[in-house]
Short mmCIF file of C-alpha atoms in Angstrom, two decimals:
data_model
loop_
_atom_site.label_atom_id
_atom_site.label_comp_id
_atom_site.label_asym_id
_atom_site.label_seq_id
_atom_site.Cartn_x
_atom_site.Cartn_y
_atom_site.Cartn_z
CA MET A 1 16.74 50.85 -78.04
CA LEU A 2 15.67 52.43 -74.76
CA LYS A 3 18.50 53.87 -72.73
CA LYS A 4 18.69 55.03 -69.16
CA LYS A 5 18.40 58.78 -68.86
CA PRO A 6 20.71 60.71 -66.56
CA GLY A 7 19.04 61.38 -63.26
CA ALA A 8 16.33 58.82 -63.97
CA ALA A 9 15.01 56.41 -61.37
CA GLY A 10 17.24 53.39 -60.99
CA THR A 11 20.55 55.10 -61.73
CA SER A 12 22.31 53.04 -59.07
CA ALA A 13 22.52 49.29 -58.96
CA ASN A 14 19.92 47.39 -56.99
CA PRO A 15 21.65 46.24 -53.77
CA MET A 16 20.23 42.74 -54.00
CA TRP A 17 22.13 42.13 -57.22
CA GLY A 18 25.45 42.53 -55.42
CA GLY A 19 28.69 43.49 -57.12
CA HIS A 20 27.89 42.11 -60.55
CA TYR A 21 25.80 45.17 -61.44
CA ILE A 22 27.37 48.60 -61.06
CA GLY A 23 24.86 50.56 -63.12
CA GLY A 24 21.11 50.80 -62.85
CA PRO A 25 18.15 49.93 -65.06
CA SER A 26 16.48 52.25 -67.52
CA VAL A 27 13.28 53.95 -66.44
CA ILE A 28 11.24 51.56 -68.56
CA MET A 29 13.12 48.54 -67.23
CA ALA A 30 12.52 49.66 -63.66
CA GLU A 31 8.84 50.12 -64.39
CA ILE A 32 8.23 46.81 -66.13
CA ASN A 33 10.35 44.90 -63.61
CA ALA A 34 8.61 46.18 -60.48
CA SER A 35 5.73 44.17 -59.04
CA ILE A 36 5.24 45.96 -55.74
CA ASP A 37 1.89 47.49 -56.71
CA VAL A 38 0.51 43.96 -57.06
CA ASP A 39 2.42 41.79 -54.62
CA LYS A 40 2.42 44.13 -51.61
CA ARG A 41 -0.77 42.44 -50.51
CA LEU A 42 1.40 39.40 -49.69
CA TYR A 43 3.09 41.32 -46.86
CA ALA A 44 1.49 39.36 -43.99
CA GLN A 45 2.34 36.01 -45.58
CA ASP A 46 5.87 37.17 -46.38
CA ILE A 47 6.45 38.21 -42.78
CA ARG A 48 4.91 35.01 -41.43
CA ALA A 49 7.14 32.84 -43.62
CA SER A 50 10.26 34.91 -42.85
CA LYS A 51 9.72 34.55 -39.10
CA ALA A 52 9.34 30.78 -39.44
CA HIS A 53 12.45 30.61 -41.62
CA ALA A 54 14.51 32.64 -39.15
CA GLU A 55 13.32 30.52 -36.24
CA MET A 56 14.41 27.37 -38.08
CA LEU A 57 17.80 28.86 -38.99
CA ALA A 58 18.39 29.64 -35.34
CA ALA A 59 17.31 26.16 -34.25
CA LYS A 60 19.83 24.67 -36.70
CA GLY A 61 22.65 26.98 -35.53
CA ILE A 62 22.78 28.84 -38.85
CA LEU A 63 21.62 32.05 -37.15
CA THR A 64 22.32 33.15 -33.61
CA SER A 65 19.32 33.31 -31.33
CA LYS A 66 20.07 37.02 -30.87
CA ASP A 67 19.82 37.68 -34.62
CA ALA A 68 16.68 35.55 -34.89
CA LYS A 69 15.03 37.49 -32.08
CA ALA A 70 15.96 40.82 -33.65
CA ILE A 71 14.61 39.65 -37.00
CA ALA A 72 11.30 38.57 -35.47
CA GLN A 73 10.89 41.82 -33.57
CA GLY A 74 11.82 43.88 -36.62
CA LEU A 75 9.35 42.00 -38.82
CA ASP A 76 6.59 42.51 -36.26
CA ALA A 77 7.31 46.24 -36.26
CA ILE A 78 7.17 46.34 -40.05
CA GLN A 79 3.81 44.55 -40.05
CA ARG A 80 2.41 47.09 -37.61
CA GLU A 81 3.64 49.92 -39.81
CA ILE A 82 2.07 48.39 -42.93
CA GLU A 83 -1.24 47.78 -41.22
CA SER A 84 -1.34 51.27 -39.75
CA GLY A 85 -0.65 52.78 -43.17
CA VAL A 86 2.66 54.49 -42.38
CA PHE A 87 4.91 52.09 -44.28
CA VAL A 88 6.05 53.45 -47.65
CA PHE A 89 6.51 50.87 -50.39
CA SER A 90 9.17 51.70 -52.97
CA SER A 91 8.98 50.57 -56.60
CA ALA A 92 12.78 50.92 -56.75
CA LEU A 93 12.97 47.86 -54.51
CA GLU A 94 10.80 45.93 -57.00
CA ASP A 95 8.69 43.71 -54.78
CA VAL A 96 7.26 43.10 -51.33
CA HIS A 97 10.17 40.88 -50.30
CA MET A 98 12.88 43.48 -50.89
CA ASN A 99 10.77 46.28 -49.44
CA ILE A 100 10.42 44.35 -46.21
CA GLU A 101 14.07 43.28 -46.17
CA ALA A 102 15.28 46.83 -46.77
CA SER A 103 13.10 48.14 -43.97
CA LEU A 104 14.30 45.36 -41.71
CA LYS A 105 17.90 46.36 -42.35
CA GLU A 106 17.12 49.94 -41.37
CA LYS A 107 15.67 48.68 -38.12
CA ILE A 108 18.12 45.98 -37.01
CA GLY A 109 21.21 46.41 -39.17
CA ASP A 110 23.33 43.63 -40.61
CA ALA A 111 21.31 40.85 -38.97
CA ALA A 112 18.64 41.51 -41.59
CA GLY A 113 21.02 40.34 -44.31
CA ARG A 114 21.29 36.92 -42.66
CA LEU A 115 17.57 36.27 -43.07
CA HIS A 116 17.96 35.38 -46.74
CA THR A 117 20.36 32.53 -45.94
CA ALA A 118 19.20 29.24 -47.52
CA ARG A 119 16.35 30.77 -49.48
CA SER A 120 15.69 32.68 -52.70
CA ARG A 121 12.99 35.02 -53.82
CA ASN A 122 11.89 32.11 -56.01
CA ASP A 123 10.90 29.84 -53.14
CA GLN A 124 9.97 32.83 -51.00
CA VAL A 125 7.32 34.15 -53.38
CA ALA A 126 5.97 30.68 -54.10
CA THR A 127 5.55 30.14 -50.36
CA ASP A 128 3.92 33.52 -49.80
CA PHE A 129 1.58 32.95 -52.71
CA ARG A 130 0.47 29.56 -51.40
CA LEU A 131 -0.05 30.96 -47.91
CA TRP A 132 -2.15 33.80 -49.31
CA LEU A 133 -4.23 31.51 -51.48
CA ARG A 134 -4.77 29.09 -48.60
CA ASP A 135 -6.09 31.95 -46.46
CA THR A 136 -8.25 33.12 -49.35
CA LEU A 137 -9.72 29.68 -49.97
CA ASP A 138 -10.82 29.54 -46.34
CA GLU A 139 -12.47 32.96 -46.68
CA LEU A 140 -14.22 31.97 -49.89
CA ASP A 141 -15.51 28.77 -48.33
CA ALA A 142 -17.13 30.82 -45.57
CA ALA A 143 -18.67 33.13 -48.19
CA LEU A 144 -20.00 30.16 -50.17
CA LYS A 145 -21.45 28.71 -47.00
CA ASP A 146 -23.31 31.97 -46.42
CA VAL A 147 -24.88 31.82 -49.88
CA GLN A 148 -25.95 28.24 -49.22
CA ASP A 149 -27.44 29.33 -45.89
CA ALA A 150 -29.48 32.02 -47.67
CA LEU A 151 -30.68 29.52 -50.28
CA ILE A 152 -31.67 26.92 -47.69
CA ASP A 153 -33.61 29.52 -45.68
CA LYS A 154 -35.45 30.56 -48.83
CA ALA A 155 -36.15 26.91 -49.71
CA GLU A 156 -37.58 26.11 -46.29
CA SER A 157 -39.88 29.13 -46.31
CA ASN A 158 -41.11 28.32 -49.83
CA ALA A 159 -41.31 24.53 -49.79
CA ASP A 160 -44.99 24.59 -50.90
CA LEU A 161 -44.79 27.42 -53.42
CA ILE A 162 -45.44 26.13 -56.95
CA LEU A 163 -44.05 27.65 -60.14
CA PRO A 164 -43.31 26.37 -63.64
CA GLY A 165 -40.12 24.45 -64.15
CA TYR A 166 -38.56 25.01 -67.54
CA THR A 167 -36.57 23.16 -70.14
CA HIS A 168 -35.39 25.10 -73.19
CA LEU A 169 -36.97 28.08 -71.36
CA GLN A 170 -40.36 26.54 -72.18
CA PRO A 171 -42.87 25.53 -69.47
CA ALA A 172 -42.18 21.90 -68.64
CA GLN A 173 -43.53 20.65 -65.29
CA PRO A 174 -44.67 22.25 -62.04
CA ILE A 175 -41.98 22.41 -59.35
CA THR A 176 -41.62 24.05 -55.99
CA PHE A 177 -39.65 27.24 -55.51
CA GLY A 178 -37.84 25.60 -52.60
CA HIS A 179 -36.73 22.76 -54.84
CA HIS A 180 -35.31 25.28 -57.29
CA MET A 181 -33.33 26.99 -54.52
CA LEU A 182 -31.91 23.67 -53.33
CA ALA A 183 -30.59 22.91 -56.81
CA TYR A 184 -28.15 25.78 -56.38
CA VAL A 185 -27.26 24.61 -52.89
CA GLU A 186 -26.05 21.37 -54.45
CA MET A 187 -24.10 23.19 -57.17
CA LEU A 188 -22.36 25.40 -54.63
CA GLY A 189 -21.65 22.35 -52.50
CA ARG A 190 -19.67 20.88 -55.37
CA ASP A 191 -17.89 24.20 -55.76
CA ARG A 192 -16.89 24.04 -52.10
CA ASP A 193 -15.62 20.51 -52.66
CA ARG A 194 -13.53 21.65 -55.61
CA LEU A 195 -12.00 24.52 -53.65
CA SER A 196 -11.37 22.25 -50.67
CA ASP A 197 -9.69 19.71 -52.91
CA ALA A 198 -7.59 22.44 -54.51
CA ARG A 199 -6.54 23.58 -51.04
CA LYS A 200 -4.87 20.21 -50.45
CA ARG A 201 -2.51 20.85 -53.35
CA VAL A 202 -2.00 24.47 -52.35
CA ASN A 203 -0.93 23.35 -48.90
CA GLU A 204 2.54 22.09 -49.77
CA MET A 205 5.55 24.25 -48.91
CA PRO A 206 8.17 25.43 -51.44
CA LEU A 207 10.40 27.19 -48.89
CA GLY A 208 13.85 25.66 -48.69
CA ALA A 209 13.98 24.88 -52.40
CA ALA A 210 16.00 28.11 -52.71
CA ALA A 211 16.51 29.29 -56.31
CA LEU A 212 15.92 25.89 -57.92
CA ALA A 213 18.40 23.30 -56.60
CA GLY A 214 17.92 23.30 -52.84
CA THR A 215 20.64 24.45 -50.44
CA SER A 216 23.81 23.14 -48.85
CA PHE A 217 22.81 24.51 -45.45
CA PRO A 218 21.48 21.91 -42.99
CA ILE A 219 17.94 23.30 -42.89
CA ASP A 220 14.83 21.62 -41.50
CA ARG A 221 12.11 22.12 -44.07
CA ALA A 222 9.67 19.87 -42.23
CA ALA A 223 9.85 22.08 -39.14
CA VAL A 224 9.12 25.20 -41.17
CA ALA A 225 6.24 23.47 -42.95
CA LYS A 226 4.72 22.47 -39.62
CA LYS A 227 5.17 25.98 -38.23
CA LEU A 228 3.35 27.48 -41.21
CA GLY A 229 0.59 24.89 -41.24
CA PHE A 230 1.60 23.18 -44.47
CA ASP A 231 0.95 19.47 -44.82
CA ARG A 232 4.46 18.82 -46.08
CA PRO A 233 7.46 20.39 -47.86
CA MET A 234 7.39 19.98 -51.62
CA ALA A 235 9.46 16.99 -52.68
CA ASN A 236 11.34 18.45 -55.65
CA SER A 237 13.12 21.80 -55.58
CA LEU A 238 12.63 22.47 -59.31
CA ASP A 239 8.92 21.79 -59.05
CA ALA A 240 8.65 23.82 -55.86
CA VAL A 241 9.73 27.11 -57.44
CA SER A 242 8.23 26.64 -60.90
CA ALA A 243 4.81 25.12 -60.19
CA ARG A 244 1.76 27.34 -60.57
CA ASP A 245 -0.76 24.60 -61.23
CA PHE A 246 -2.16 25.29 -57.75
CA ALA A 247 -3.10 28.77 -58.97
CA LEU A 248 -4.50 27.40 -62.23
CA GLU A 249 -6.57 24.87 -60.32
CA PHE A 250 -8.00 27.65 -58.16
CA LEU A 251 -8.84 29.71 -61.24
CA ALA A 252 -10.48 26.73 -62.93
CA ALA A 253 -12.61 26.06 -59.86
CA ALA A 254 -13.34 29.78 -59.58
CA THR A 255 -14.55 29.82 -63.19
CA ILE A 256 -16.93 26.90 -62.58
CA LEU A 257 -18.20 28.62 -59.43
CA GLY A 258 -18.63 31.84 -61.38
CA THR A 259 -20.64 29.94 -63.99
CA HIS A 260 -23.00 28.66 -61.29
CA LEU A 261 -23.42 32.14 -59.86
CA SER A 262 -24.05 33.44 -63.37
CA ARG A 263 -26.81 30.91 -63.99
CA LEU A 264 -28.58 31.91 -60.78
CA ALA A 265 -28.03 35.58 -61.60
CA GLU A 266 -29.57 35.01 -65.04
CA GLU A 267 -32.67 33.49 -63.45
CA ILE A 268 -32.94 36.42 -61.06
CA VAL A 269 -32.77 38.78 -64.04
CA LEU A 270 -35.51 36.83 -65.83
CA TRP A 271 -37.70 36.36 -62.77
CA ALA A 272 -37.48 40.04 -61.83
CA SER A 273 -38.63 41.15 -65.30
CA PRO A 274 -42.32 42.06 -65.74
CA SER A 275 -42.60 39.30 -68.35
CA PHE A 276 -42.09 36.76 -65.55
CA GLY A 277 -42.67 38.75 -62.37
CA PHE A 278 -41.78 35.76 -60.22
CA ILE A 279 -39.72 37.76 -57.72
CA ALA A 280 -39.39 41.30 -56.49
CA LEU A 281 -36.09 42.90 -55.52
CA SER A 282 -35.91 45.95 -53.31
CA GLU A 283 -33.94 49.11 -53.94
CA ALA A 284 -31.05 47.52 -52.02
CA PHE A 285 -30.09 45.38 -55.02
CA THR A 286 -31.52 47.27 -57.98
CA SER A 287 -30.88 50.57 -59.68
CA GLY A 288 -32.94 53.10 -61.56
CA SER A 289 -32.59 54.75 -64.93
CA SER A 290 -31.35 58.24 -65.73
CA ILE A 291 -34.12 58.67 -68.30
CA MET A 292 -36.88 56.14 -67.53
CA PRO A 293 -38.40 56.83 -64.11
CA GLN A 294 -40.30 53.54 -63.93
CA LYS A 295 -37.25 51.28 -64.16
CA ARG A 296 -35.96 49.00 -61.42
CA ASN A 297 -33.02 47.19 -62.97
CA PRO A 298 -31.50 44.05 -61.43
CA ASP A 299 -27.99 45.43 -61.87
CA ALA A 300 -26.40 43.43 -59.05
CA ALA A 301 -27.47 40.18 -60.72
CA GLU A 302 -26.34 41.41 -64.12
CA LEU A 303 -22.91 42.30 -62.78
CA VAL A 304 -22.50 38.93 -61.06
CA ARG A 305 -23.40 37.35 -64.40
CA ALA A 306 -20.83 39.48 -66.21
CA LYS A 307 -18.00 38.83 -63.78
CA THR A 308 -17.78 35.22 -64.90
CA GLY A 309 -15.94 36.61 -67.91
CA ARG A 310 -13.26 38.03 -65.63
CA LEU A 311 -12.81 34.66 -63.94
CA LEU A 312 -12.49 32.78 -67.21
CA GLY A 313 -10.17 35.51 -68.49
CA ALA A 314 -7.91 35.10 -65.47
CA PHE A 315 -7.74 31.34 -65.99
CA THR A 316 -6.99 31.76 -69.68
CA ALA A 317 -4.34 34.42 -69.04
CA LEU A 318 -2.40 32.37 -66.49
CA THR A 319 -2.64 29.26 -68.66
CA VAL A 320 -1.06 31.17 -71.55
CA ILE A 321 1.61 32.63 -69.26
CA MET A 322 2.63 29.18 -68.02
CA LYS A 323 2.19 27.03 -71.10
CA GLY A 324 5.67 27.41 -72.63
CA LEU A 325 7.94 28.00 -69.66
CA PRO A 326 10.94 25.71 -69.19
CA LEU A 327 11.95 24.76 -65.65
CA ALA A 328 12.54 26.40 -63.31
CA TYR A 329 11.66 30.06 -62.64
CA SER A 330 11.15 32.66 -65.36
CA LYS A 331 10.20 36.29 -64.86
CA ASP A 332 6.98 35.60 -66.76
CA MET A 333 5.73 34.09 -63.52
CA GLN A 334 5.68 37.53 -61.94
CA GLU A 335 2.43 37.93 -63.90
CA ASP A 336 0.74 35.09 -61.99
CA LYS A 337 -0.57 36.94 -58.97
CA GLU A 338 -2.62 39.67 -60.59
CA GLN A 339 -4.90 37.09 -62.19
CA VAL A 340 -5.43 35.21 -58.95
CA PHE A 341 -5.89 38.34 -56.83
CA ASP A 342 -8.49 39.69 -59.25
CA ALA A 343 -10.36 36.39 -59.36
CA ALA A 344 -10.45 36.16 -55.57
CA ASP A 345 -11.67 39.75 -55.24
CA THR A 346 -14.29 39.11 -57.92
CA LEU A 347 -15.58 36.03 -56.12
CA ARG A 348 -15.70 37.75 -52.74
CA LEU A 349 -17.86 40.55 -54.12
CA SER A 350 -20.02 38.26 -56.26
CA LEU A 351 -20.74 35.89 -53.37
CA ALA A 352 -21.62 38.75 -51.04
CA ALA A 353 -23.94 40.25 -53.66
CA MET A 354 -25.59 36.91 -54.34
CA ALA A 355 -26.21 36.19 -50.65
CA GLY A 356 -27.73 39.64 -50.32
CA MET A 357 -30.00 39.24 -53.35
CA ILE A 358 -31.25 35.83 -52.26
CA ARG A 359 -32.21 37.16 -48.85
CA ASP A 360 -33.75 40.26 -50.41
CA MET A 361 -35.86 38.68 -53.15
CA GLN A 362 -39.53 38.10 -52.46
CA PRO A 363 -41.36 35.39 -54.43
CA GLN A 364 -44.54 36.64 -56.12
CA LYS A 365 -47.10 33.89 -55.67
CA THR A 366 -49.76 35.34 -57.94
CA ALA A 367 -47.43 35.66 -60.92
CA MET A 368 -46.19 32.13 -60.42
CA ALA A 369 -49.73 30.78 -60.22
CA GLU A 370 -50.72 32.62 -63.40
CA ALA A 371 -47.69 31.22 -65.21
CA LEU A 372 -48.84 27.70 -64.34
CA GLU A 373 -51.82 28.30 -66.61
CA ASP A 374 -49.60 28.28 -69.70
CA GLY A 375 -47.87 25.50 -71.59
CA PHE A 376 -50.03 22.51 -70.59
CA ILE A 377 -47.64 22.02 -67.71
CA THR A 378 -49.27 18.84 -66.36
CA ALA A 379 -49.14 16.95 -69.67
CA THR A 380 -46.50 14.56 -68.34
CA ASP A 381 -48.73 13.82 -65.35
CA LEU A 382 -51.53 12.90 -67.75
CA ALA A 383 -49.20 10.50 -69.57
CA ASP A 384 -48.07 9.01 -66.25
CA TRP A 385 -51.72 8.56 -65.24
CA LEU A 386 -52.38 6.57 -68.44
CA VAL A 387 -49.43 4.31 -67.61
CA ARG A 388 -50.72 3.68 -64.10
CA ALA A 389 -54.49 3.59 -64.65
CA ALA A 390 -54.71 2.06 -68.12
CA ASN A 391 -51.56 -0.06 -67.97
CA LEU A 392 -50.25 1.48 -71.19
CA PRO A 393 -46.62 1.55 -72.32
CA PHE A 394 -45.29 5.05 -71.75
CA ARG A 395 -44.73 5.67 -75.46
CA ASP A 396 -48.41 4.92 -76.15
CA ALA A 397 -49.42 7.16 -73.25
CA HIS A 398 -47.14 9.90 -74.62
CA ARG A 399 -48.83 9.69 -78.05
CA ILE A 400 -52.33 9.83 -76.59
CA THR A 401 -51.42 12.77 -74.37
CA GLY A 402 -49.99 14.57 -77.39
CA GLY A 403 -53.38 14.28 -79.09
CA ILE A 404 -55.15 15.68 -76.04
CA VAL A 405 -52.69 18.59 -75.87
CA ARG A 406 -53.36 19.32 -79.55
CA LEU A 407 -57.08 19.43 -78.81
CA ALA A 408 -56.54 21.84 -75.92
CA GLU A 409 -54.38 24.03 -78.18
CA THR A 410 -57.18 24.12 -80.75
CA LYS A 411 -59.75 25.02 -78.11
CA LYS A 412 -57.33 27.48 -76.43
CA CYS A 413 -57.95 26.04 -72.98
CA ARG A 414 -56.07 24.25 -70.20
CA LEU A 415 -56.00 20.47 -70.04
CA ASP A 416 -58.26 20.44 -67.01
CA GLN A 417 -60.79 22.61 -68.89
CA LEU A 418 -61.43 19.85 -71.43
CA THR A 419 -64.43 17.69 -70.71
CA LEU A 420 -64.13 14.02 -69.90
CA ALA A 421 -66.05 13.23 -73.08
CA GLU A 422 -63.61 15.21 -75.19
CA MET A 423 -60.67 13.29 -73.74
CA GLN A 424 -62.47 9.94 -74.04
CA ALA A 425 -63.04 10.68 -77.72
CA ILE A 426 -59.26 10.44 -78.07
CA ASP A 427 -58.92 7.41 -75.78
CA LYS A 428 -61.90 5.72 -74.14
CA ARG A 429 -59.80 4.40 -71.26
CA ILE A 430 -59.54 7.87 -69.70
CA ALA A 431 -61.61 8.10 -66.52
CA LYS A 432 -62.82 10.94 -64.32
CA THR A 433 -59.93 10.44 -61.88
CA VAL A 434 -57.59 11.89 -64.50
CA PHE A 435 -58.60 15.38 -63.35
CA GLU A 436 -56.86 14.73 -60.02
CA VAL A 437 -53.43 14.83 -61.72
CA LEU A 438 -54.09 17.81 -63.95
CA GLU A 439 -53.91 20.34 -61.11
CA PRO A 440 -50.32 21.72 -60.75
CA VAL A 441 -50.19 21.66 -56.94
CA ARG A 442 -51.17 18.01 -56.84
CA ALA A 443 -48.82 17.24 -59.70
CA ALA A 444 -45.86 18.73 -57.86
CA ALA A 445 -46.84 17.00 -54.62
CA SER A 446 -46.83 13.63 -56.43
CA ARG A 447 -43.10 13.91 -57.28
CA THR A 448 -41.94 12.08 -54.18
CA SER A 449 -39.05 10.14 -55.69
CA LEU A 450 -35.62 10.74 -54.18
CA GLY A 451 -34.52 14.19 -55.27
CA GLY A 452 -38.02 15.08 -56.45
CA THR A 453 -39.85 18.36 -56.06
CA ALA A 454 -42.66 17.39 -53.67
CA PRO A 455 -42.96 19.84 -50.74
CA ASP A 456 -42.29 17.13 -48.14
CA ASN A 457 -39.15 16.20 -50.08
CA VAL A 458 -38.06 19.82 -50.12
CA ARG A 459 -38.45 20.22 -46.36
CA ARG A 460 -36.53 17.00 -45.76
CA ALA A 461 -33.83 17.91 -48.30
CA ALA A 462 -33.43 21.37 -46.75
CA ARG A 463 -32.86 19.84 -43.31
CA GLN A 464 -30.34 17.43 -44.77
CA ALA A 465 -28.59 20.21 -46.70
CA ARG A 466 -28.33 22.32 -43.56
CA LYS A 467 -26.68 19.39 -41.81
CA ARG A 468 -24.38 18.52 -44.76
CA PHE A 469 -23.21 22.00 -45.64
CA LEU A 470 -23.70 24.31 -42.70
CA LYS A 471 -22.87 22.34 -39.58
CA GLY A 472 -19.30 22.21 -38.34
#
């Protein structure tokens, strides 16, 4: 069993534990119990919530106005010290709350001890955490909006550019590059919706729940909630201090967002490779090799792709932390913030990198045009022509087209390089006008159905997306 060593850190009782503890923790206990290295980034939210709490206590006559004023001024001074870098956080005081309270006591004396009336660190940290995540969600929404803006710009400037669309990573049908960009705009739009929806559940206030059972003081939780911009106080004190589903919901949404970013990153990696050559990235978002001078590696895209693992890992970790906890608070929950902080930092960097890459990448028209030569990419258009011109059931048209494709494979030529006679030998109903649909540009332009890839559709969809996602 580990024992406290003489002269070790923590040899006196922590003052917040009062008279019950007269000794101090072991060195290992002090180390595992401290969270200040992680939760100090909640300082602004902690100060904001403490000022609102003190203001309410004074309004209810629980604090004197003099003490409330001193508390507010002291907290403002502490925030300035933290932001200027002169404040020294102490692991002996465990967390951001006690570091701030101890500093406040040094500044204003006994009035600082009255601030903790009618609250606990349990509802305090839950409130700070929600405030921080609410701020973060707003920042991430702005970052997502910037990625959408970059994608829409790229779509508008490449509405007519044709490249192969793929299924199973095999050439499927011709599409426009702009259409491809707008697909990710839609995905990220749903991500923004998920984060916005999660924000609604984040924006409920735990403060006033105290440790777990509420308080006997005549507090006004609604006033504090309004002051802090929450929609409402949480309705149940047990739930208020023990709930972390708001954090899990954020991590789940972050993982889905990360998956979307990873899919786009994967396509950038493929497109930037010489085997595709569909895009070029500058030195701003690539790196070289220590041994191969010719290399230009799409490392930014690869790292965005990899960081999805961190997001999923954070979601999994917090799920496991929470899955077996009885109500209300357990110290396990101290491990909640590191996962969320890391996920938020990961998303901020990934979104910034993705916006930069999208703006940086230059489509390579020649490579795209050459790729359209492979895979009989207008075969579906030939089948559709048979349906329209020969009034065939699609399954019959599909079978006939399959025979024509087989012939082209044998002759090692494109569909439009077959002669009319060769195609009529397979089905006599084929007419000369079939060649009009075998050209990829015309084929893409014909896809005018709602949501289709035709250039006019892309321009219209880009305008609509700009209005839906970027205005307001």
